[in-house]
Amino acid sequence: MNFYLDYQSSKPVDQRVIDAMLPYQHDTFGNPSSLHAVGDDATEVLEASRGAIGAFIGAEKDEIIFTSGATESNNLALIGYSFRNRDKGNHVVIAEIEHISIHNIAKYLEKNGFVISKVPVDQFGVVKIEKLAERITDKTILVSVGYANNEIGTVQNISQIGALCREKNIAFHTDAVAAEGLLSIDTNKDNIDLMTLSSNDIYGPKGLGALYVRKGIRINPLIIGGGQERGLRSGTENIPAIAGMKKAAEIIQNEMPEETKRFQQYRDKIINEVLSKVPRCYLNGHPTKRLPNNAHFRFDGVEGESLLLSFKEKKIAVSTGSACSSKTLEPSHTLIALGLLHEEAHGSLEITLGRFNQEADVDALLAVLPEIVKRLRRLSPLYKEEV
Ligand code: PMP
């Protein structure tokens, strides 16, 4: 039996979503660009899906553009907005703890004549709003700050950042992938202009994402072709996946309050037990402003990779950081931005809960964690020196 506690890396598609997708693989297979009735059936689910996703974030259906996933949505938001609006300025602000895709897009913008500023965070990973305000100049056109961090789970003061951007007449993009389905998001309340969403992060199919584009916000397309998605993302729409994301959005809207309450109970049980049973262990991220499904620790004298392998032997799947950059030996840029030393950043463990977890998963983890840490510390010359 496997115990899966790494929902931030990947989620299983909900069976109800699979059931909702199946008719669009064979029976209702039309192309929404076709004008006949078979095409109309595809158009119907395409537009209904925009509606369901819009309803879930306080947006209108015409403000939703389908993409191939979060990475593409981030590219479309940052590159599409910056190139379209470069006559207004060439300065873009991001936070130091953004997802690797945002950092690499920022590098690309830099190579293309844009100036990038990175705003620091405090020791808990909260973006320093006063530093953000200081970075803004009359050349700033766009600010991008993730809604919540995908590694340490810290939730940002999004409405404050949105209000600041609105006051300064700067567009505000947020990558909401880590927060979607876990926090209620309202693009109007928070003055969000562009928002990245991913289908799999709400238990929908992989290979599909969305970008919310507020009415009146102008962006350039990155993919040119037949003019689908209001000309902003050409290519025949992936209707089965879009039907799946519709179902996933409807389910999450109904079940989020109950589901997140359960995650929070499990999360708090994990945090309380680990901090009380394991000496010299610390919680990364914010003690309260954190995602309900995220527990992230560091352990003195223990290396994250060895932790992960020890859990693997016990058939428990956990993570040491973002799966998107886990194959590099570099410590997580997010943990370094908190002010941690390299060796501290390497001794981290990320646990993320999800829809199909039961208390037995939590208990399986807690039953072995203290012993695993103790054993690894016995093997660590570094730890022995310190005690
Ligand atoms: N943004 C965030 C916050 C993420 O966690 C991820 C990875 N799940 C991405 C963007 C990129 O997602 P994808 O690899 O599915 O395009």
Tab-separated table of C-alpha atoms and ligand atoms in Angstrom:
chain	number	residue	atom	x	y	z
A	1	MET	CA	0.000	0.000	0.000
A	2	ASN	CA	1.298	3.418	-0.953
A	3	PHE	CA	0.711	6.537	1.104
A	4	TYR	CA	0.670	9.596	-1.140
A	5	LEU	CA	1.379	12.923	0.561
A	6	ASP	CA	2.737	14.904	-2.390
A	7	TYR	CA	-0.418	16.406	-3.913
A	8	GLN	CA	1.371	19.614	-4.893
A	9	SER	CA	3.412	17.665	-7.456
A	10	SER	CA	0.529	15.846	-9.106
A	11	LYS	CA	-3.075	14.944	-8.405
A	12	PRO	CA	-5.125	11.988	-9.601
A	13	VAL	CA	-8.011	12.980	-11.855
A	14	ASP	CA	-11.305	12.624	-9.969
A	15	GLN	CA	-13.366	9.698	-11.298
A	16	ARG	CA	-16.392	12.026	-11.657
A	17	VAL	CA	-14.227	14.188	-13.928
A	18	ILE	CA	-13.199	11.186	-16.030
A	19	ASP	CA	-16.876	10.233	-16.391
A	20	ALA	CA	-17.699	13.771	-17.526
A	21	MET	CA	-14.888	13.699	-20.110
A	22	LEU	CA	-15.646	10.348	-21.724
A	23	PRO	CA	-18.641	11.391	-23.903
A	24	TYR	CA	-16.427	14.041	-25.524
A	25	GLN	CA	-13.886	11.468	-26.692
A	26	HIS	CA	-16.281	9.648	-28.990
A	27	ASP	CA	-19.958	10.671	-28.970
A	28	THR	CA	-19.604	14.439	-28.872
A	29	PHE	CA	-16.357	14.765	-30.773
A	30	GLY	CA	-17.014	17.949	-32.717
A	31	ASN	CA	-14.778	20.925	-33.373
A	32	PRO	CA	-16.248	24.088	-31.853
A	33	SER	CA	-15.194	26.050	-34.938
A	34	SER	CA	-17.531	23.946	-37.141
A	35	LEU	CA	-20.892	25.526	-37.860
A	36	HIS	CA	-22.939	22.290	-37.926
A	37	ALA	CA	-24.793	20.738	-35.003
A	38	VAL	CA	-21.898	18.433	-34.068
A	39	GLY	CA	-19.707	21.544	-33.735
A	40	ASP	CA	-22.434	23.289	-31.753
A	41	ASP	CA	-22.361	20.530	-29.111
A	42	ALA	CA	-18.640	21.118	-28.640
A	43	THR	CA	-19.162	24.892	-28.459
A	44	GLU	CA	-21.790	24.365	-25.803
A	45	VAL	CA	-19.448	22.550	-23.403
A	46	LEU	CA	-16.587	24.926	-24.236
A	47	GLU	CA	-18.622	27.961	-23.217
A	48	ALA	CA	-20.203	26.187	-20.231
A	49	SER	CA	-16.706	25.319	-19.010
A	50	ARG	CA	-15.581	28.950	-19.231
A	51	GLY	CA	-18.710	29.792	-17.205
A	52	ALA	CA	-17.963	27.197	-14.493
A	53	ILE	CA	-14.330	28.290	-14.163
A	54	GLY	CA	-15.340	31.955	-14.169
A	55	ALA	CA	-17.926	31.330	-11.436
A	56	PHE	CA	-15.251	29.728	-9.305
A	57	ILE	CA	-13.022	32.860	-9.358
A	58	GLY	CA	-15.585	35.674	-9.684
A	59	ALA	CA	-14.955	36.204	-13.404
A	60	GLU	CA	-17.104	36.386	-16.506
A	61	LYS	CA	-16.905	33.556	-18.967
A	62	ASP	CA	-15.353	35.691	-21.709
A	63	GLU	CA	-12.431	36.411	-19.430
A	64	ILE	CA	-11.222	32.764	-19.472
A	65	ILE	CA	-8.684	31.632	-22.103
A	66	PHE	CA	-7.785	27.932	-22.281
A	67	THR	CA	-4.113	26.986	-22.567
A	68	SER	CA	-2.053	23.803	-22.299
A	69	GLY	CA	-1.232	24.340	-18.620
A	70	ALA	CA	0.112	26.683	-15.990
A	71	THR	CA	3.479	27.201	-17.661
A	72	GLU	CA	1.824	28.367	-20.863
A	73	SER	CA	-0.586	30.598	-18.911
A	74	ASN	CA	2.357	32.217	-17.122
A	75	ASN	CA	4.101	32.772	-20.477
A	76	LEU	CA	0.973	34.238	-22.039
A	77	ALA	CA	0.401	36.548	-19.076
A	78	LEU	CA	3.925	37.892	-18.679
A	79	ILE	CA	5.238	37.860	-22.244
A	80	GLY	CA	1.855	38.589	-23.824
A	81	TYR	CA	1.188	41.557	-21.544
A	82	SER	CA	4.733	42.980	-21.544
A	83	PHE	CA	5.166	42.925	-25.324
A	84	ARG	CA	1.689	44.324	-25.956
A	85	ASN	CA	2.198	47.198	-23.489
A	86	ARG	CA	5.883	48.041	-23.978
A	87	ASP	CA	4.982	51.499	-25.256
A	88	LYS	CA	3.836	52.251	-21.674
A	89	GLY	CA	7.060	51.056	-20.013
A	90	ASN	CA	9.578	48.217	-19.818
A	91	HIS	CA	9.682	47.386	-16.116
A	92	VAL	CA	8.217	44.194	-14.624
A	93	VAL	CA	8.227	43.275	-10.924
A	94	ILE	CA	8.118	39.691	-9.598
A	95	ALA	CA	8.668	38.202	-6.137
A	96	GLU	CA	11.815	36.303	-5.224
A	97	ILE	CA	9.821	33.178	-4.350
A	98	GLU	CA	7.920	32.877	-7.631
A	99	HIS	CA	7.663	29.504	-9.340
A	100	ILE	CA	10.667	28.638	-11.530
A	101	SER	CA	8.582	29.217	-14.673
A	102	ILE	CA	8.058	32.881	-13.710
A	103	HIS	CA	11.793	33.332	-12.984
A	104	ASN	CA	12.743	31.875	-16.351
A	105	ILE	CA	10.133	33.960	-18.200
A	106	ALA	CA	11.560	37.026	-16.425
A	107	LYS	CA	15.041	36.087	-17.730
A	108	TYR	CA	13.604	35.890	-21.250
A	109	LEU	CA	11.993	39.317	-20.840
A	110	GLU	CA	15.322	40.702	-19.634
A	111	LYS	CA	17.028	39.396	-22.786
A	112	ASN	CA	14.369	41.231	-24.767
A	113	GLY	CA	14.920	44.664	-23.301
A	114	PHE	CA	12.721	44.565	-20.195
A	115	VAL	CA	13.999	45.405	-16.737
A	116	ILE	CA	13.036	42.985	-13.954
A	117	SER	CA	12.920	43.717	-10.224
A	118	LYS	CA	12.569	40.953	-7.659
A	119	VAL	CA	10.859	41.765	-4.372
A	120	PRO	CA	12.197	40.063	-1.216
A	121	VAL	CA	10.092	38.170	1.306
A	122	ASP	CA	10.277	37.984	5.096
A	123	GLN	CA	11.450	34.899	7.022
A	124	PHE	CA	7.981	33.316	6.565
A	125	GLY	CA	7.862	33.915	2.816
A	126	VAL	CA	5.469	36.874	2.878
A	127	VAL	CA	6.220	39.432	0.155
A	128	LYS	CA	7.329	42.735	1.716
A	129	ILE	CA	4.707	45.160	0.444
A	130	GLU	CA	6.767	48.236	1.323
A	131	LYS	CA	9.646	46.883	-0.789
A	132	LEU	CA	7.227	46.177	-3.613
A	133	ALA	CA	5.964	49.770	-3.445
A	134	GLU	CA	9.573	51.037	-3.496
A	135	ARG	CA	10.369	49.038	-6.642
A	136	ILE	CA	7.527	50.612	-8.642
A	137	THR	CA	8.612	53.362	-11.062
A	138	ASP	CA	6.861	55.263	-13.837
A	139	LYS	CA	8.167	52.549	-16.214
A	140	THR	CA	6.491	49.677	-14.315
A	141	ILE	CA	3.778	47.992	-16.360
A	142	LEU	CA	3.259	44.649	-14.616
A	143	VAL	CA	3.572	43.030	-11.182
A	144	SER	CA	3.462	39.233	-10.819
A	145	VAL	CA	3.162	37.640	-7.360
A	146	GLY	CA	1.946	34.081	-6.788
A	147	TYR	CA	-1.242	33.751	-4.722
A	148	ALA	CA	0.357	31.155	-2.467
A	149	ASN	CA	3.718	29.451	-2.611
A	150	ASN	CA	3.798	25.941	-4.060
A	151	GLU	CA	6.627	24.816	-1.750
A	152	ILE	CA	6.243	26.384	1.698
A	153	GLY	CA	2.518	27.122	1.396
A	154	THR	CA	2.691	30.782	2.478
A	155	VAL	CA	-0.361	32.747	1.343
A	156	GLN	CA	0.322	36.308	0.170
A	157	ASN	CA	-1.598	39.463	1.037
A	158	ILE	CA	-3.057	39.437	-2.458
A	159	SER	CA	-5.750	42.052	-1.925
A	160	GLN	CA	-3.153	44.549	-0.635
A	161	ILE	CA	-0.890	43.906	-3.633
A	162	GLY	CA	-3.864	44.162	-5.997
A	163	ALA	CA	-4.961	47.452	-4.413
A	164	LEU	CA	-1.448	48.897	-4.723
A	165	CYS	CA	-1.235	47.935	-8.410
A	166	ARG	CA	-4.693	49.354	-9.102
A	167	GLU	CA	-3.795	52.618	-7.359
A	168	LYS	CA	-0.632	52.906	-9.494
A	169	ASN	CA	-2.423	51.823	-12.657
A	170	ILE	CA	-0.185	48.764	-13.114
A	171	ALA	CA	-1.476	45.377	-14.258
A	172	PHE	CA	-1.416	42.630	-11.623
A	173	HIS	CA	-0.823	38.986	-12.496
A	174	THR	CA	-1.013	36.162	-9.977
A	175	ASP	CA	-0.081	32.512	-10.480
A	176	ALA	CA	-2.879	30.912	-8.439
A	177	VAL	CA	-1.951	27.289	-9.134
A	178	ALA	CA	-0.941	26.449	-5.556
A	179	ALA	CA	-4.018	28.171	-4.079
A	180	GLU	CA	-6.776	27.107	-6.456
A	181	GLY	CA	-9.267	24.777	-4.869
A	182	LEU	CA	-7.861	25.522	-1.407
A	183	LEU	CA	-8.704	29.212	-0.931
A	184	SER	CA	-11.641	31.187	-2.221
A	185	ILE	CA	-10.416	33.510	-4.933
A	186	ASP	CA	-12.201	36.636	-6.096
A	187	THR	CA	-10.553	38.473	-8.973
A	188	ASN	CA	-12.669	41.588	-8.346
A	189	LYS	CA	-12.154	41.872	-4.602
A	190	ASP	CA	-8.405	41.364	-5.068
A	191	ASN	CA	-8.046	43.581	-8.182
A	192	ILE	CA	-6.435	40.763	-10.144
A	193	ASP	CA	-6.010	41.479	-13.876
A	194	LEU	CA	-4.392	38.245	-15.048
A	195	MET	CA	-4.486	34.893	-13.260
A	196	THR	CA	-2.923	31.521	-14.018
A	197	LEU	CA	-4.938	28.377	-13.324
A	198	SER	CA	-4.230	24.709	-13.922
A	199	SER	CA	-6.768	21.940	-14.481
A	200	ASN	CA	-4.902	19.180	-12.643
A	201	ASP	CA	-4.603	21.295	-9.517
A	202	ILE	CA	-8.376	20.968	-9.089
A	203	TYR	CA	-8.308	17.207	-9.940
A	204	GLY	CA	-8.983	17.828	-13.620
A	205	PRO	CA	-7.035	16.307	-16.527
A	206	LYS	CA	-3.404	17.199	-17.183
A	207	GLY	CA	-2.397	19.163	-20.254
A	208	LEU	CA	-4.951	21.929	-19.705
A	209	GLY	CA	-4.727	25.291	-17.996
A	210	ALA	CA	-6.470	28.618	-18.171
A	211	LEU	CA	-5.573	32.263	-18.045
A	212	TYR	CA	-8.010	34.766	-16.614
A	213	VAL	CA	-7.711	38.039	-18.558
A	214	ARG	CA	-9.745	40.911	-17.129
A	215	LYS	CA	-11.891	42.748	-19.669
A	216	GLY	CA	-9.939	45.703	-21.037
A	217	ILE	CA	-6.515	44.109	-20.377
A	218	ARG	CA	-4.691	43.765	-23.693
A	219	ILE	CA	-2.203	40.974	-24.343
A	220	ASN	CA	-0.400	39.634	-27.404
A	221	PRO	CA	-0.884	35.972	-28.327
A	222	LEU	CA	2.117	33.639	-28.248
A	223	ILE	CA	0.566	30.980	-30.489
A	224	ILE	CA	-0.679	32.212	-33.826
A	225	GLY	CA	-3.039	30.222	-36.011
A	226	GLY	CA	-6.757	29.848	-36.599
A	227	GLY	CA	-7.747	32.551	-34.127
A	228	GLN	CA	-9.391	30.385	-31.435
A	229	GLU	CA	-9.761	31.756	-27.891
A	230	ARG	CA	-10.430	35.290	-29.136
A	231	GLY	CA	-7.221	35.128	-31.155
A	232	LEU	CA	-5.182	34.885	-27.944
A	233	ARG	CA	-4.436	31.163	-28.142
A	234	SER	CA	-4.901	29.504	-31.495
A	235	GLY	CA	-5.294	25.771	-31.985
A	236	THR	CA	-8.372	23.551	-31.846
A	237	GLU	CA	-9.599	23.418	-28.270
A	238	ASN	CA	-9.063	20.235	-26.236
A	239	ILE	CA	-12.775	19.664	-25.657
A	240	PRO	CA	-12.623	16.445	-23.559
A	241	ALA	CA	-10.151	18.084	-21.158
A	242	ILE	CA	-12.186	21.302	-21.114
A	243	ALA	CA	-15.315	19.293	-20.242
A	244	GLY	CA	-13.271	17.691	-17.457
A	245	MET	CA	-12.078	21.017	-16.057
A	246	LYS	CA	-15.703	22.206	-16.026
A	247	LYS	CA	-16.682	19.244	-13.863
A	248	ALA	CA	-13.602	19.708	-11.667
A	249	ALA	CA	-14.497	23.386	-11.096
A	250	GLU	CA	-18.098	22.496	-10.205
A	251	ILE	CA	-16.990	19.812	-7.743
A	252	ILE	CA	-14.465	22.057	-6.046
A	253	GLN	CA	-16.972	24.871	-5.713
A	254	ASN	CA	-19.340	22.550	-3.834
A	255	GLU	CA	-16.829	20.611	-1.798
A	256	MET	CA	-14.043	23.069	-0.985
A	257	PRO	CA	-15.327	24.191	2.435
A	258	GLU	CA	-15.676	20.648	3.789
A	259	GLU	CA	-12.557	19.370	2.047
A	260	THR	CA	-10.246	22.127	3.236
A	261	LYS	CA	-11.499	21.777	6.811
A	262	ARG	CA	-10.388	18.146	6.724
A	263	PHE	CA	-6.991	19.041	5.213
A	264	GLN	CA	-6.464	21.618	7.916
A	265	GLN	CA	-7.158	19.082	10.672
A	266	TYR	CA	-4.658	16.640	9.160
A	267	ARG	CA	-2.117	19.409	8.526
A	268	ASP	CA	-2.333	20.667	12.100
A	269	LYS	CA	-2.015	17.137	13.460
A	270	ILE	CA	1.156	16.655	11.392
A	271	ILE	CA	2.652	20.025	12.363
A	272	ASN	CA	1.884	19.655	16.077
A	273	GLU	CA	3.148	16.084	16.331
A	274	VAL	CA	6.311	16.589	14.317
A	275	LEU	CA	7.315	19.771	16.136
A	276	SER	CA	6.637	18.213	19.534
A	277	LYS	CA	8.244	14.809	18.877
A	278	VAL	CA	11.326	15.731	16.870
A	279	PRO	CA	13.983	17.947	18.456
A	280	ARG	CA	15.669	20.669	16.389
A	281	CYS	CA	12.972	20.639	13.758
A	282	TYR	CA	11.396	23.816	12.375
A	283	LEU	CA	8.344	24.737	10.325
A	284	ASN	CA	9.130	26.526	7.062
A	285	GLY	CA	6.628	29.107	5.860
A	286	HIS	CA	4.091	31.080	7.831
A	287	PRO	CA	2.623	29.594	11.037
A	288	THR	CA	-0.949	30.707	10.183
A	289	LYS	CA	-1.049	32.304	6.719
A	290	ARG	CA	-0.438	28.987	5.008
A	291	LEU	CA	-2.315	26.684	2.680
A	292	PRO	CA	-4.597	24.292	4.575
A	293	ASN	CA	-2.911	21.261	2.993
A	294	ASN	CA	0.769	22.187	3.423
A	295	ALA	CA	3.292	21.197	6.096
A	296	HIS	CA	6.942	22.012	5.369
A	297	PHE	CA	9.765	21.265	7.808
A	298	ARG	CA	13.502	21.413	8.078
A	299	PHE	CA	15.552	19.185	10.340
A	300	ASP	CA	19.017	20.046	11.626
A	301	GLY	CA	21.663	17.590	10.454
A	302	VAL	CA	19.410	15.728	8.013
A	303	GLU	CA	19.596	15.825	4.253
A	304	GLY	CA	16.312	16.057	2.304
A	305	GLU	CA	17.216	13.439	-0.310
A	306	SER	CA	18.003	10.824	2.362
A	307	LEU	CA	14.722	11.640	4.097
A	308	LEU	CA	12.844	11.162	0.862
A	309	LEU	CA	14.503	7.795	0.186
A	310	SER	CA	13.815	6.591	3.725
A	311	PHE	CA	10.138	7.447	3.285
A	312	LYS	CA	10.180	5.760	-0.103
A	313	GLU	CA	11.300	2.495	1.579
A	314	LYS	CA	8.193	2.777	3.763
A	315	LYS	CA	6.038	3.406	0.655
A	316	ILE	CA	5.345	6.972	1.691
A	317	ALA	CA	5.551	9.599	-1.083
A	318	VAL	CA	6.666	13.037	0.118
A	319	SER	CA	8.826	15.755	-1.397
A	320	THR	CA	11.834	17.888	-0.557
A	321	GLY	CA	10.702	20.811	-2.686
A	322	SER	CA	9.164	21.705	-6.014
A	323	ALA	CA	8.945	18.694	-8.341
A	324	CYS	CA	9.585	21.128	-11.211
A	325	SER	CA	13.208	21.586	-10.125
A	326	SER	CA	13.836	18.445	-8.048
A	327	LYS	CA	16.356	17.027	-10.536
A	328	THR	CA	18.834	19.859	-9.901
A	329	LEU	CA	21.278	19.814	-6.985
A	330	GLU	CA	20.688	23.485	-6.288
A	331	PRO	CA	18.805	24.224	-3.067
A	332	SER	CA	15.317	25.656	-3.510
A	333	HIS	CA	15.444	29.365	-4.411
A	334	THR	CA	12.333	29.803	-2.252
A	335	LEU	CA	14.048	28.502	0.886
A	336	ILE	CA	17.163	30.582	0.180
A	337	ALA	CA	14.922	33.662	-0.204
A	338	LEU	CA	13.657	33.037	3.360
A	339	GLY	CA	17.235	33.543	4.523
A	340	LEU	CA	18.066	29.866	5.096
A	341	LEU	CA	21.619	28.588	4.631
A	342	HIS	CA	22.231	26.035	1.859
A	343	GLU	CA	22.523	23.146	4.332
A	344	GLU	CA	19.274	24.202	6.039
A	345	ALA	CA	17.482	24.404	2.704
A	346	HIS	CA	18.746	20.908	1.847
A	347	GLY	CA	17.274	19.439	5.047
A	348	SER	CA	13.676	20.143	4.129
A	349	LEU	CA	10.582	17.994	3.798
A	350	GLU	CA	7.362	19.016	2.066
A	351	ILE	CA	4.066	17.282	2.810
A	352	THR	CA	0.974	18.227	0.799
A	353	LEU	CA	-2.446	16.703	1.412
A	354	GLY	CA	-5.258	16.167	-1.062
A	355	ARG	CA	-8.732	14.866	-1.794
A	356	PHE	CA	-8.043	11.162	-1.423
A	357	ASN	CA	-6.006	11.287	1.770
A	358	GLN	CA	-7.396	9.661	4.869
A	359	GLU	CA	-6.256	9.893	8.427
A	360	ALA	CA	-4.445	6.555	7.920
A	361	ASP	CA	-2.019	8.317	5.540
A	362	VAL	CA	-1.218	10.909	8.187
A	363	ASP	CA	-0.808	8.226	10.842
A	364	ALA	CA	1.483	6.183	8.580
A	365	LEU	CA	3.746	9.210	8.159
A	366	LEU	CA	3.747	10.124	11.837
A	367	ALA	CA	4.450	6.535	12.875
A	368	VAL	CA	7.805	6.485	11.088
A	369	LEU	CA	8.987	10.099	10.844
A	370	PRO	CA	10.659	10.543	14.262
A	371	GLU	CA	12.560	7.246	13.891
A	372	ILE	CA	13.693	8.092	10.332
A	373	VAL	CA	15.057	11.466	11.450
A	374	LYS	CA	16.799	9.852	14.452
A	375	ARG	CA	18.410	7.191	12.263
A	376	LEU	CA	19.626	9.698	9.667
A	377	ARG	CA	21.056	11.884	12.402
A	378	ARG	CA	22.962	8.895	13.839
A	379	LEU	CA	24.549	8.506	10.406
A	380	SER	CA	25.336	12.211	10.087
A	381	PRO	CA	28.802	13.238	11.340
A	382	LEU	CA	27.662	16.855	11.109
A	383	TYR	CA	24.818	16.334	13.564
A	384	LYS	CA	26.959	14.423	16.076
A	385	GLU	CA	29.489	17.267	16.098
A	386	GLU	CA	26.786	19.741	16.949
A	387	VAL	CA	25.114	17.940	19.861
B	1	PMP	N1	3.043	27.517	-11.164
B	1	PMP	C1	3.045	26.858	-10.006
B	1	PMP	C2	2.802	27.605	-8.730
B	1	PMP	C3	3.275	25.473	-9.976
B	1	PMP	O1	3.305	24.813	-8.819
B	1	PMP	C4	3.514	24.791	-11.199
B	1	PMP	C5	3.801	23.313	-11.204
B	1	PMP	N2	2.720	22.556	-10.774
B	1	PMP	C6	3.495	25.537	-12.389
B	1	PMP	C7	3.261	26.897	-12.342
B	1	PMP	C8	3.745	24.882	-13.726
B	1	PMP	O2	2.772	23.952	-13.993
B	1	PMP	P1	2.874	23.002	-15.282
B	1	PMP	O3	4.213	22.321	-15.172
B	1	PMP	O4	1.735	22.072	-15.106
B	1	PMP	O5	2.761	23.842	-16.495
